[in-house]
Coordinates of C-alpha atoms and ligand atoms in Angstrom, one line a residue:
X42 CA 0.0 0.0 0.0
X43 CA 1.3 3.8 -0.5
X44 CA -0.5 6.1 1.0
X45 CA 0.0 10.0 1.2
X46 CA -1.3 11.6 4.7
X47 CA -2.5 14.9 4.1
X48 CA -3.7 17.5 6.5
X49 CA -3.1 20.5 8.4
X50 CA 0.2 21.2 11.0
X51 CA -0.7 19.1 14.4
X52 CA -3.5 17.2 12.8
X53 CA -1.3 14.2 14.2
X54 CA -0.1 12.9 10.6
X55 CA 3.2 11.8 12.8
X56 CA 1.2 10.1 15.2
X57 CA -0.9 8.1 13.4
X58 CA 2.2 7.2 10.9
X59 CA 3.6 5.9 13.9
X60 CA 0.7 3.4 14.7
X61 CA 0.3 2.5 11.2
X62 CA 3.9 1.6 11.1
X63 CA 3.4 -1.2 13.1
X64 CA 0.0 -2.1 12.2
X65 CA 0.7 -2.1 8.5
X66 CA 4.0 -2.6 7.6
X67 CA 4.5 0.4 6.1
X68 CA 7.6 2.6 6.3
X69 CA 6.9 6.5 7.3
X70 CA 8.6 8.8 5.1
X71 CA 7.9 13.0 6.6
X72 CA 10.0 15.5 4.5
X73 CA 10.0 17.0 7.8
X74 CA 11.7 15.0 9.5
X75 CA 14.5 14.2 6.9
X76 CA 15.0 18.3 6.9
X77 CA 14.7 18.4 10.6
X78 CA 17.2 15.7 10.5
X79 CA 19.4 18.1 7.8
X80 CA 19.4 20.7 10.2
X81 CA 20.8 18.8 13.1
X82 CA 23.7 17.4 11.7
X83 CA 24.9 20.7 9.6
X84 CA 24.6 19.7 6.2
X85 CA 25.0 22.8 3.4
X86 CA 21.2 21.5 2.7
X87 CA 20.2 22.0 6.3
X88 CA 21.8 24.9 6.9
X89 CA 19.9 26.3 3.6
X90 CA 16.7 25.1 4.6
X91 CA 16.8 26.3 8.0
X92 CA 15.6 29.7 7.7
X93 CA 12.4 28.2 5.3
X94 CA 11.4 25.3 8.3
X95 CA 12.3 27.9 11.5
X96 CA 9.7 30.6 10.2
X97 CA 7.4 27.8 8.7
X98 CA 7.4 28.5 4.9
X99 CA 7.7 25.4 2.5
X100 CA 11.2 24.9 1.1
X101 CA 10.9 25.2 -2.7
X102 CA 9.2 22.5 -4.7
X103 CA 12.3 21.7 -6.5
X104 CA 14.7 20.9 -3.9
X105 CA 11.8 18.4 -1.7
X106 CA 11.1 16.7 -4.8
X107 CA 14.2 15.8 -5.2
X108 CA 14.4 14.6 -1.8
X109 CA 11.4 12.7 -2.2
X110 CA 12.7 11.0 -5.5
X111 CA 16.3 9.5 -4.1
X112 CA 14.0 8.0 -0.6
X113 CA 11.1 6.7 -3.1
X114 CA 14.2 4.9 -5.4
X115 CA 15.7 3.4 -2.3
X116 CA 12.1 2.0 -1.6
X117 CA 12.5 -2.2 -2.4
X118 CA 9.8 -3.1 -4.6
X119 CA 6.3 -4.5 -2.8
X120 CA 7.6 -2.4 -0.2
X121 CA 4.5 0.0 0.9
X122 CA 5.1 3.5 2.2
X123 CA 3.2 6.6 3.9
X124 CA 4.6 10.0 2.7
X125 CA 3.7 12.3 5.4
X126 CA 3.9 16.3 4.5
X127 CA 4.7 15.4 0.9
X128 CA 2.9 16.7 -1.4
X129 CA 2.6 20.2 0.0
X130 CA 1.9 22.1 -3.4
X131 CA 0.1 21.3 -6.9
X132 CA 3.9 21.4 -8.2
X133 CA 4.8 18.8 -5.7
X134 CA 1.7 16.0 -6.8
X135 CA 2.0 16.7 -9.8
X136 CA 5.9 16.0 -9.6
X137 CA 5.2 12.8 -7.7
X138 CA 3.0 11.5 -10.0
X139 CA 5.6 11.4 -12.6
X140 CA 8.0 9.9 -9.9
X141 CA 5.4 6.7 -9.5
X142 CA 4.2 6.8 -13.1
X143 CA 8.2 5.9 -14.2
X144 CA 7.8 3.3 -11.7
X145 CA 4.6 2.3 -12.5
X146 CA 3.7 2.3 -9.2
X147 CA 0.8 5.0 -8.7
X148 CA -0.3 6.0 -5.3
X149 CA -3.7 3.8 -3.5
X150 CA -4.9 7.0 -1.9
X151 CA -4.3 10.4 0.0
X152 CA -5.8 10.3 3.7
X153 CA -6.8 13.9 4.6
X154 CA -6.6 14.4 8.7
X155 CA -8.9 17.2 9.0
X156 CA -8.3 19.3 12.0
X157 CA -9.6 22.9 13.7
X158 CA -6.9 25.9 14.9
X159 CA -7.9 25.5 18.4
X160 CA -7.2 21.9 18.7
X161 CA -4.0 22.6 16.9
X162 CA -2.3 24.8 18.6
X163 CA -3.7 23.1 22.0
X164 CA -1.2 19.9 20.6
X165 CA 1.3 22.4 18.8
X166 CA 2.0 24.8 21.8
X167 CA 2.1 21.3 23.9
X168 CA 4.3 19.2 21.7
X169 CA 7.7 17.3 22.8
X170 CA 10.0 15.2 20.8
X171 CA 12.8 13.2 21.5
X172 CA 16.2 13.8 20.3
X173 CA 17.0 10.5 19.6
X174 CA 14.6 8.0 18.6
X175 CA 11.8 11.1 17.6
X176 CA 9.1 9.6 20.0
X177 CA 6.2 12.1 20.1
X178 CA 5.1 13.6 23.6
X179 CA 2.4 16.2 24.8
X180 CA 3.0 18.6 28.1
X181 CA -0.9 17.9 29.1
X182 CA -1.8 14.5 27.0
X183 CA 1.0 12.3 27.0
X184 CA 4.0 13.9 29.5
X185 CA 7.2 11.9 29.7
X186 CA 7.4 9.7 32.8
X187 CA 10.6 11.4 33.9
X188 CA 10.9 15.2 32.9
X189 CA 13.0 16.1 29.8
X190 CA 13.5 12.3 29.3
X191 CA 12.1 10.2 26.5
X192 CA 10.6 7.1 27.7
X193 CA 11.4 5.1 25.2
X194 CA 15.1 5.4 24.8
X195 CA 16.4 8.2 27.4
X196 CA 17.4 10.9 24.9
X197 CA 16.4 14.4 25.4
X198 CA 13.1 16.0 24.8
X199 CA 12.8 19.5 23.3
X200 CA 10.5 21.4 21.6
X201 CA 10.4 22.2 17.8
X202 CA 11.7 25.7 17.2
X203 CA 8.3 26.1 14.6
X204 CA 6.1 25.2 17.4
X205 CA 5.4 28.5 18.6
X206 CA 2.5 30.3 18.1
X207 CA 3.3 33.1 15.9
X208 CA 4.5 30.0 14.2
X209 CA 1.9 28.3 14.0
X210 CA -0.3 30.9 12.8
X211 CA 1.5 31.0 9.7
X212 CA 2.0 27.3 9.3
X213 CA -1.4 27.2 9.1
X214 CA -2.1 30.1 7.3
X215 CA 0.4 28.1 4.2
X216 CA -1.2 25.2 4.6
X217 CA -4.8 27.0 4.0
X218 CA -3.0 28.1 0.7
X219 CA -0.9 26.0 -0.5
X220 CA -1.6 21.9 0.6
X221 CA -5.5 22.7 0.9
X222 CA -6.1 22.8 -3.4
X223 CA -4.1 19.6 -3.8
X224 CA -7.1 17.9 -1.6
X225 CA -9.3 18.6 -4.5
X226 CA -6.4 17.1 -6.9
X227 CA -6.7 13.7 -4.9
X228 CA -10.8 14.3 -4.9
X229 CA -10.6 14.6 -9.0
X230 CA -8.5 11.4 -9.1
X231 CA -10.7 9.2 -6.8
X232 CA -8.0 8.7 -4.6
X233 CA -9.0 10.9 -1.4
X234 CA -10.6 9.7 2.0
X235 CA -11.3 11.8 5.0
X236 CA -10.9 11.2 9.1
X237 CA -11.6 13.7 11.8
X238 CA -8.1 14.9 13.0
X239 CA -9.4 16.4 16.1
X240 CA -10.9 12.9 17.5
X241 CA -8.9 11.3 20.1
X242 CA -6.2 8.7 18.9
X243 CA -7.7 5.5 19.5
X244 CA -11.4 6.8 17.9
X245 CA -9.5 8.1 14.9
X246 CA -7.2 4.6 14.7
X247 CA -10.8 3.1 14.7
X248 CA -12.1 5.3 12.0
X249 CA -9.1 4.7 10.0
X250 CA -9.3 1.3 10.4
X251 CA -13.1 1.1 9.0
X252 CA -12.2 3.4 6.3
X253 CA -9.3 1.3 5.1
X254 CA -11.3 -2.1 5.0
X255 CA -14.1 -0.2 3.2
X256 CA -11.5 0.9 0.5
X257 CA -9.9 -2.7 0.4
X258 CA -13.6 -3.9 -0.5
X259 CA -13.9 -1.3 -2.9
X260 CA -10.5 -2.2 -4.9
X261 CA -11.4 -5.7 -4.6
X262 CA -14.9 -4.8 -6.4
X263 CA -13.3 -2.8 -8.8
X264 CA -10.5 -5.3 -10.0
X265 CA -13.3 -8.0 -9.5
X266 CA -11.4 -10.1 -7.0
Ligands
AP5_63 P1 6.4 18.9 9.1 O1 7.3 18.3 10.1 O2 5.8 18.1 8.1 O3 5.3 19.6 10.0 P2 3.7 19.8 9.9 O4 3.1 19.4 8.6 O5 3.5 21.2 10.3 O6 3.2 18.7 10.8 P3 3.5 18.4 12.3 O7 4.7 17.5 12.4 O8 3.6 19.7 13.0 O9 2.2 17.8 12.8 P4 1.6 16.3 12.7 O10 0.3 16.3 12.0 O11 2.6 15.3 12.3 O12 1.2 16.1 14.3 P5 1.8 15.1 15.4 O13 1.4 13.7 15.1 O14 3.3 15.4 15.6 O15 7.1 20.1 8.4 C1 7.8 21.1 9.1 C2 8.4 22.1 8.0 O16 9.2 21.5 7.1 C3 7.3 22.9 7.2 O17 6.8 24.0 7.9 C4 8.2 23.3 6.0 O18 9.0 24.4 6.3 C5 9.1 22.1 5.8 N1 8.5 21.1 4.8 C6 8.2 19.8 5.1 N2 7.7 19.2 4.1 C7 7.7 20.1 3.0 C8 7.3 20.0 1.7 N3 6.7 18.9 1.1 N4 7.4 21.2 0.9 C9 7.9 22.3 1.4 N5 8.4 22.4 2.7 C10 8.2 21.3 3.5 O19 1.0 15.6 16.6 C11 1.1 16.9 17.2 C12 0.9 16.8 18.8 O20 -0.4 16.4 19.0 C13 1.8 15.7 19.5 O21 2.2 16.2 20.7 C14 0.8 14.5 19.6 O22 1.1 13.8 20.8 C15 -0.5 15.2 19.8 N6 -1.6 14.4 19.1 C16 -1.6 14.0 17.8 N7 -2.8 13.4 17.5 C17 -3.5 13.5 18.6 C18 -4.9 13.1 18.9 N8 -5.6 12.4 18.0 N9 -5.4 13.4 20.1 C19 -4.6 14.1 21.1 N10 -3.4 14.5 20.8 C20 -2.8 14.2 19.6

Protein backbone atom coordinates (compact mmCIF):
# COMPACT_ATOMS: atom_id res chain seq x y z
CA UNK A 1 0.00 0.00 0.00
CA UNK A 2 1.31 3.78 -0.53
CA UNK A 3 -0.46 6.08 0.96
CA UNK A 4 -0.05 9.98 1.25
CA UNK A 5 -1.26 11.56 4.65
CA UNK A 6 -2.49 14.93 4.13
CA UNK A 7 -3.73 17.52 6.53
CA UNK A 8 -3.05 20.48 8.43
CA UNK A 9 0.17 21.19 10.98
CA UNK A 10 -0.66 19.13 14.40
CA UNK A 11 -3.49 17.17 12.78
CA UNK A 12 -1.29 14.20 14.17
CA UNK A 13 -0.09 12.88 10.63
CA UNK A 14 3.19 11.75 12.76
CA UNK A 15 1.19 10.13 15.17
CA UNK A 16 -0.91 8.08 13.36
CA UNK A 17 2.20 7.24 10.87
CA UNK A 18 3.61 5.85 13.88
CA UNK A 19 0.71 3.36 14.71
CA UNK A 20 0.28 2.46 11.22
CA UNK A 21 3.89 1.62 11.08
CA UNK A 22 3.41 -1.16 13.14
CA UNK A 23 0.01 -2.06 12.16
CA UNK A 24 0.75 -2.06 8.48
CA UNK A 25 4.03 -2.61 7.61
CA UNK A 26 4.48 0.42 6.06
CA UNK A 27 7.63 2.62 6.28
CA UNK A 28 6.90 6.45 7.26
CA UNK A 29 8.64 8.81 5.08
CA UNK A 30 7.89 12.99 6.58
CA UNK A 31 9.96 15.47 4.52
CA UNK A 32 10.04 16.95 7.79
CA UNK A 33 11.74 15.03 9.54
CA UNK A 34 14.52 14.22 6.94
CA UNK A 35 15.03 18.27 6.88
CA UNK A 36 14.65 18.36 10.61
CA UNK A 37 17.15 15.67 10.51
CA UNK A 38 19.45 18.07 7.79
CA UNK A 39 19.42 20.69 10.15
CA UNK A 40 20.81 18.77 13.12
CA UNK A 41 23.74 17.42 11.67
CA UNK A 42 24.89 20.66 9.65
CA UNK A 43 24.58 19.65 6.20
CA UNK A 44 25.03 22.82 3.40
CA UNK A 45 21.22 21.54 2.67
CA UNK A 46 20.22 21.98 6.35
CA UNK A 47 21.78 24.95 6.86
CA UNK A 48 19.91 26.28 3.62
CA UNK A 49 16.68 25.11 4.61
CA UNK A 50 16.79 26.34 7.99
CA UNK A 51 15.64 29.71 7.67
CA UNK A 52 12.41 28.18 5.34
CA UNK A 53 11.39 25.34 8.30
CA UNK A 54 12.29 27.89 11.47
CA UNK A 55 9.71 30.63 10.19
CA UNK A 56 7.38 27.76 8.70
CA UNK A 57 7.39 28.50 4.90
CA UNK A 58 7.73 25.36 2.46
CA UNK A 59 11.23 24.88 1.14
CA UNK A 60 10.95 25.17 -2.67
CA UNK A 61 9.23 22.52 -4.67
CA UNK A 62 12.30 21.69 -6.48
CA UNK A 63 14.69 20.88 -3.93
CA UNK A 64 11.82 18.39 -1.72
CA UNK A 65 11.14 16.74 -4.80
CA UNK A 66 14.20 15.85 -5.23
CA UNK A 67 14.44 14.55 -1.78
CA UNK A 68 11.44 12.70 -2.15
CA UNK A 69 12.74 11.05 -5.52
CA UNK A 70 16.27 9.49 -4.12
CA UNK A 71 13.99 8.00 -0.62
CA UNK A 72 11.15 6.71 -3.06
CA UNK A 73 14.20 4.86 -5.41
CA UNK A 74 15.71 3.38 -2.30
CA UNK A 75 12.08 2.01 -1.57
CA UNK A 76 12.50 -2.22 -2.37
CA UNK A 77 9.83 -3.11 -4.56
CA UNK A 78 6.34 -4.46 -2.76
CA UNK A 79 7.64 -2.40 -0.16
CA UNK A 80 4.48 0.00 0.90
CA UNK A 81 5.06 3.51 2.21
CA UNK A 82 3.16 6.56 3.89
CA UNK A 83 4.58 9.97 2.73
CA UNK A 84 3.69 12.33 5.44
CA UNK A 85 3.91 16.28 4.54
CA UNK A 86 4.66 15.42 0.93
CA UNK A 87 2.86 16.68 -1.38
CA UNK A 88 2.59 20.24 0.02
CA UNK A 89 1.90 22.10 -3.37
CA UNK A 90 0.09 21.28 -6.90
CA UNK A 91 3.89 21.38 -8.15
CA UNK A 92 4.76 18.79 -5.73
CA UNK A 93 1.69 16.02 -6.78
CA UNK A 94 2.03 16.70 -9.83
CA UNK A 95 5.92 16.02 -9.61
CA UNK A 96 5.16 12.77 -7.69
CA UNK A 97 2.98 11.54 -10.03
CA UNK A 98 5.57 11.42 -12.61
CA UNK A 99 7.96 9.93 -9.87
CA UNK A 100 5.43 6.74 -9.45
CA UNK A 101 4.24 6.84 -13.05
CA UNK A 102 8.17 5.94 -14.21
CA UNK A 103 7.83 3.35 -11.69
CA UNK A 104 4.61 2.31 -12.52
CA UNK A 105 3.73 2.27 -9.17
CA UNK A 106 0.83 5.03 -8.73
CA UNK A 107 -0.28 6.00 -5.30
CA UNK A 108 -3.66 3.81 -3.46
CA UNK A 109 -4.87 7.04 -1.90
CA UNK A 110 -4.27 10.37 0.05
CA UNK A 111 -5.80 10.29 3.72
CA UNK A 112 -6.82 13.94 4.61
CA UNK A 113 -6.59 14.38 8.66
CA UNK A 114 -8.94 17.21 9.01
CA UNK A 115 -8.26 19.26 11.97
CA UNK A 116 -9.57 22.94 13.70
CA UNK A 117 -6.95 25.92 14.90
CA UNK A 118 -7.94 25.49 18.37
CA UNK A 119 -7.20 21.92 18.67
CA UNK A 120 -3.97 22.63 16.90
CA UNK A 121 -2.34 24.85 18.55
CA UNK A 122 -3.71 23.15 22.01
CA UNK A 123 -1.19 19.90 20.59
CA UNK A 124 1.31 22.36 18.79
CA UNK A 125 1.99 24.75 21.76
CA UNK A 126 2.05 21.34 23.89
CA UNK A 127 4.32 19.18 21.71
CA UNK A 128 7.72 17.32 22.84
CA UNK A 129 9.98 15.22 20.76
CA UNK A 130 12.76 13.18 21.48
CA UNK A 131 16.20 13.78 20.29
CA UNK A 132 17.01 10.48 19.63
CA UNK A 133 14.64 7.96 18.58
CA UNK A 134 11.79 11.06 17.60
CA UNK A 135 9.12 9.57 19.95
CA UNK A 136 6.25 12.07 20.10
CA UNK A 137 5.09 13.64 23.60
CA UNK A 138 2.39 16.17 24.80
CA UNK A 139 3.01 18.63 28.05
CA UNK A 140 -0.92 17.88 29.14
CA UNK A 141 -1.81 14.55 27.00
CA UNK A 142 1.00 12.26 26.98
CA UNK A 143 4.05 13.90 29.47
CA UNK A 144 7.20 11.86 29.70
CA UNK A 145 7.35 9.72 32.78
CA UNK A 146 10.57 11.36 33.87
CA UNK A 147 10.92 15.23 32.85
CA UNK A 148 12.97 16.13 29.82
CA UNK A 149 13.47 12.27 29.35
CA UNK A 150 12.11 10.22 26.46
CA UNK A 151 10.61 7.13 27.70
CA UNK A 152 11.42 5.07 25.24
CA UNK A 153 15.08 5.44 24.81
CA UNK A 154 16.42 8.19 27.41
CA UNK A 155 17.36 10.85 24.86
CA UNK A 156 16.36 14.35 25.45
CA UNK A 157 13.11 15.99 24.83
CA UNK A 158 12.82 19.55 23.26
CA UNK A 159 10.46 21.37 21.65
CA UNK A 160 10.40 22.23 17.82
CA UNK A 161 11.72 25.73 17.17
CA UNK A 162 8.29 26.09 14.64
CA UNK A 163 6.09 25.23 17.42
CA UNK A 164 5.42 28.50 18.59
CA UNK A 165 2.51 30.26 18.06
CA UNK A 166 3.28 33.10 15.94
CA UNK A 167 4.55 29.99 14.21
CA UNK A 168 1.91 28.26 13.99
CA UNK A 169 -0.32 30.85 12.83
CA UNK A 170 1.54 31.00 9.68
CA UNK A 171 2.03 27.29 9.27
CA UNK A 172 -1.42 27.25 9.07
CA UNK A 173 -2.10 30.09 7.32
CA UNK A 174 0.44 28.15 4.24
CA UNK A 175 -1.17 25.15 4.63
CA UNK A 176 -4.85 27.00 3.99
CA UNK A 177 -3.03 28.13 0.73
CA UNK A 178 -0.87 26.00 -0.53
CA UNK A 179 -1.57 21.92 0.64
CA UNK A 180 -5.46 22.74 0.90
CA UNK A 181 -6.09 22.80 -3.42
CA UNK A 182 -4.11 19.63 -3.79
CA UNK A 183 -7.06 17.92 -1.60
CA UNK A 184 -9.28 18.56 -4.49
CA UNK A 185 -6.40 17.14 -6.89
CA UNK A 186 -6.66 13.66 -4.94
CA UNK A 187 -10.81 14.28 -4.91
CA UNK A 188 -10.57 14.59 -8.96
CA UNK A 189 -8.49 11.37 -9.12
CA UNK A 190 -10.70 9.16 -6.79
CA UNK A 191 -8.03 8.65 -4.58
CA UNK A 192 -8.98 10.92 -1.39
CA UNK A 193 -10.60 9.67 2.00
CA UNK A 194 -11.26 11.85 5.02
CA UNK A 195 -10.94 11.21 9.08
CA UNK A 196 -11.56 13.68 11.81
CA UNK A 197 -8.14 14.85 12.99
CA UNK A 198 -9.42 16.39 16.12
CA UNK A 199 -10.92 12.91 17.53
CA UNK A 200 -8.87 11.31 20.07
CA UNK A 201 -6.21 8.69 18.95
CA UNK A 202 -7.67 5.49 19.51
CA UNK A 203 -11.45 6.82 17.93
CA UNK A 204 -9.48 8.12 14.95
CA UNK A 205 -7.22 4.64 14.67
CA UNK A 206 -10.78 3.15 14.75
CA UNK A 207 -12.10 5.25 12.01
CA UNK A 208 -9.12 4.70 10.02
CA UNK A 209 -9.29 1.33 10.37
CA UNK A 210 -13.05 1.12 9.00
CA UNK A 211 -12.17 3.39 6.27
CA UNK A 212 -9.28 1.30 5.14
CA UNK A 213 -11.32 -2.13 4.97
CA UNK A 214 -14.08 -0.19 3.17
CA UNK A 215 -11.49 0.90 0.50
CA UNK A 216 -9.90 -2.71 0.36
CA UNK A 217 -13.61 -3.89 -0.51
CA UNK A 218 -13.94 -1.32 -2.93
CA UNK A 219 -10.54 -2.24 -4.91
CA UNK A 220 -11.45 -5.68 -4.61
CA UNK A 221 -14.90 -4.83 -6.41
CA UNK A 222 -13.35 -2.78 -8.83
CA UNK A 223 -10.48 -5.28 -9.96
CA UNK A 224 -13.31 -8.01 -9.54
CA UNK A 225 -11.38 -10.06 -6.99
P1 LIG B 1 6.40 18.91 9.14
O1 LIG B 1 7.35 18.30 10.08
O2 LIG B 1 5.79 18.06 8.08
O3 LIG B 1 5.29 19.65 10.01
P2 LIG B 1 3.69 19.77 9.89
O4 LIG B 1 3.06 19.38 8.61
O5 LIG B 1 3.48 21.16 10.33
O6 LIG B 1 3.18 18.66 10.77
P3 LIG B 1 3.51 18.39 12.25
O7 LIG B 1 4.67 17.46 12.36
O8 LIG B 1 3.65 19.68 13.01
O9 LIG B 1 2.15 17.75 12.75
P4 LIG B 1 1.56 16.30 12.71
O10 LIG B 1 0.28 16.34 11.95
O11 LIG B 1 2.57 15.26 12.29
O12 LIG B 1 1.20 16.12 14.26
P5 LIG B 1 1.80 15.11 15.36
O13 LIG B 1 1.40 13.71 15.07
O14 LIG B 1 3.26 15.39 15.58
O15 LIG B 1 7.07 20.14 8.37
C1 LIG B 1 7.84 21.11 9.05
C2 LIG B 1 8.37 22.14 8.05
O16 LIG B 1 9.24 21.49 7.07
C3 LIG B 1 7.33 22.87 7.20
O17 LIG B 1 6.76 23.97 7.89
C4 LIG B 1 8.18 23.29 6.00
O18 LIG B 1 8.99 24.38 6.30
C5 LIG B 1 9.10 22.09 5.77
N1 LIG B 1 8.52 21.10 4.83
C6 LIG B 1 8.20 19.80 5.13
N2 LIG B 1 7.70 19.17 4.05
C7 LIG B 1 7.70 20.08 3.03
C8 LIG B 1 7.28 20.04 1.68
N3 LIG B 1 6.75 18.92 1.14
N4 LIG B 1 7.41 21.16 0.92
C9 LIG B 1 7.94 22.28 1.43
N5 LIG B 1 8.36 22.40 2.73
C10 LIG B 1 8.24 21.31 3.52
O19 LIG B 1 0.97 15.58 16.65
C11 LIG B 1 1.13 16.85 17.23
C12 LIG B 1 0.92 16.77 18.76
O20 LIG B 1 -0.43 16.43 19.04
C13 LIG B 1 1.77 15.70 19.47
O21 LIG B 1 2.17 16.20 20.71
C14 LIG B 1 0.82 14.50 19.64
O22 LIG B 1 1.15 13.77 20.82
C15 LIG B 1 -0.55 15.20 19.76
N6 LIG B 1 -1.62 14.45 19.09
C16 LIG B 1 -1.59 13.97 17.83
N7 LIG B 1 -2.76 13.37 17.52
C17 LIG B 1 -3.54 13.49 18.62
C18 LIG B 1 -4.88 13.10 18.93
N8 LIG B 1 -5.65 12.45 18.03
N9 LIG B 1 -5.39 13.40 20.15
C19 LIG B 1 -4.62 14.08 21.06
N10 LIG B 1 -3.35 14.47 20.84
C20 LIG B 1 -2.82 14.19 19.64
Amino acid sequence: MRMILLGPPGAGKGTLAGLLKDKLGLLHISTGDILREEMKKGTPLGKDMKAYVDRGELVPDSIITKIIEGRISEIKPGQGYMLDGFPRTETQAKNLDKILAKLKQPIDFALCMESSLPVVLERLTGRRVCRGCGALYHMTNKPPKAAGKCDACGGEIYQRADDNEKTIRNRMDVYTKNTQPIIDYYKKQKKLMKVNGDQETDFLFQELTLVLNENKRAHKDKVGR
